[in-house]
Amino acid sequence: MDAPAFNPEDPPELKVAQWFNAPEPISLAKLKGRVVAVVGFQMLCPGSLRHAIPQAQRLARAFNGAEAAVLGLHMVFEDHKDMTPALLEAFLKDERIDIPVAVDKPNGDGVPQTMEAYGMQGTPTLLLFDRQGRLRRHYLGAVDDLRLGAEIMALCLEDAQAPREASVAIERGLAAALVDPEHHHHEGECCGGHHAHDHDHDHDHAHDHEGGCCGHDHAHHGHDHDHDHAHDHAHDHAHDHAHPEKAAKGEKGGCGDPECGCR
């Protein structure tokens, strides 16, 4: 089944079974006016443990919550019995994780509903929304702290009512200032899939992943499609498979390195 197409200017709402570290339910709609980083993770995913969760905690400490919100999204697509909400609650307490964390609404034993709606290919995944609620970034795997901080800061400086031209100028400025992450190579790199998000400044957000990235079964949730959105940001989502031969056989994504930790 192909992942659904959606308009990144009006992205799907989070589908949540329950919240931790939040006094009341949170939604993207309620957070409009703020920049929002949603960190999709699994508590047993090596890349989530080593990179995404610590990074989310650092982001929450670095940015004023009134300007930028950081949310965790526990999206379990494998080993469901080992990553239940009860076990997640204990994990959050043991690891002293205090950012709000949503449990992605289950869809039986398959890909949970928010992960399905956004066509996410694995964990960790990072979604970055601007003040107007538009999806501006969709990363699979580790994202460099400095790069992500610069992108969030740029979106924080963008006015909540900024016209499209101002947003395009921000993107072009980022493209000119930041080195394309696809030119970086990390030791122990491992990916469970690939998302390349092109904006009209021809800056490719596809990047290599640090070890421990977990990808779900591509045979059951294929991504051979493009989201072709006709607007000035040109969020054309070209989804590349790192291992199409595995997808054809119904195997899970991964780099093939038994030491890597990917699934």
PDB file of N, CA and C in Angstrom, residues 21 25 39 47 83 106 114 146 149 186 208 230 234:
ATOM      1  N   ASN A  21       3.858  13.251  30.077  1.00  0.00           N
ATOM      2  CA  ASN A  21       4.520  14.539  30.357  1.00  0.00           C
ATOM      3  C   ASN A  21       3.738  15.718  29.784  1.00  0.00           C
ATOM      4  N   PRO A  25      -4.104  17.025  26.421  1.00  0.00           N
ATOM      5  CA  PRO A  25      -3.743  16.644  25.054  1.00  0.00           C
ATOM      6  C   PRO A  25      -3.223  17.831  24.246  1.00  0.00           C
ATOM      7  N   VAL A  39       9.598  14.611  17.113  1.00  0.00           N
ATOM      8  CA  VAL A  39      10.644  13.603  17.009  1.00  0.00           C
ATOM      9  C   VAL A  39      10.008  12.220  17.123  1.00  0.00           C
ATOM     10  N   GLY A  47      19.206   4.158  17.078  1.00  0.00           N
ATOM     11  CA  GLY A  47      19.380   5.533  16.633  1.00  0.00           C
ATOM     12  C   GLY A  47      18.571   6.512  17.456  1.00  0.00           C
ATOM     13  N   MET A  83       7.240  -2.779  23.584  1.00  0.00           N
ATOM     14  CA  MET A  83       7.229  -1.311  23.625  1.00  0.00           C
ATOM     15  C   MET A  83       5.809  -0.809  23.891  1.00  0.00           C
ATOM     16  N   PRO A 106      -2.267   3.125  17.578  1.00  0.00           N
ATOM     17  CA  PRO A 106      -1.980   1.864  16.895  1.00  0.00           C
ATOM     18  C   PRO A 106      -2.935   1.583  15.758  1.00  0.00           C
ATOM     19  N   THR A 114      -0.272   7.920  12.775  1.00  0.00           N
ATOM     20  CA  THR A 114       0.424   9.147  12.370  1.00  0.00           C
ATOM     21  C   THR A 114       1.573   8.811  11.432  1.00  0.00           C
ATOM     22  N   LEU A 146      23.827  21.403  14.865  1.00  0.00           N
ATOM     23  CA  LEU A 146      23.993  22.773  14.396  1.00  0.00           C
ATOM     24  C   LEU A 146      23.052  23.074  13.246  1.00  0.00           C
ATOM     25  N   GLY A 149      19.472  23.287  14.667  1.00  0.00           N
ATOM     26  CA  GLY A 149      19.321  24.523  15.425  1.00  0.00           C
ATOM     27  C   GLY A 149      19.189  25.737  14.525  1.00  0.00           C
ATOM     28  N   HIS A 186      28.723   9.522   7.957  1.00  0.00           N
ATOM     29  CA  HIS A 186      28.900   9.211   9.366  1.00  0.00           C
ATOM     30  C   HIS A 186      29.386   7.776   9.522  1.00  0.00           C
ATOM     31  N   ASP A 208      22.750  11.120   4.945  1.00  0.00           N
ATOM     32  CA  ASP A 208      23.179   9.845   5.492  1.00  0.00           C
ATOM     33  C   ASP A 208      22.781   9.779   6.958  1.00  0.00           C
ATOM     34  N   ALA A 230       1.508  21.669  -5.663  1.00  0.00           N
ATOM     35  CA  ALA A 230       1.672  22.850  -6.522  1.00  0.00           C
ATOM     36  C   ALA A 230       1.601  24.114  -5.682  1.00  0.00           C
ATOM     37  N   ALA A 234       7.410  24.197  -3.330  1.00  0.00           N
ATOM     38  CA  ALA A 234       7.767  23.022  -4.124  1.00  0.00           C
ATOM     39  C   ALA A 234       8.215  21.882  -3.235  1.00  0.00           C
TER      40      ALA A 234
END
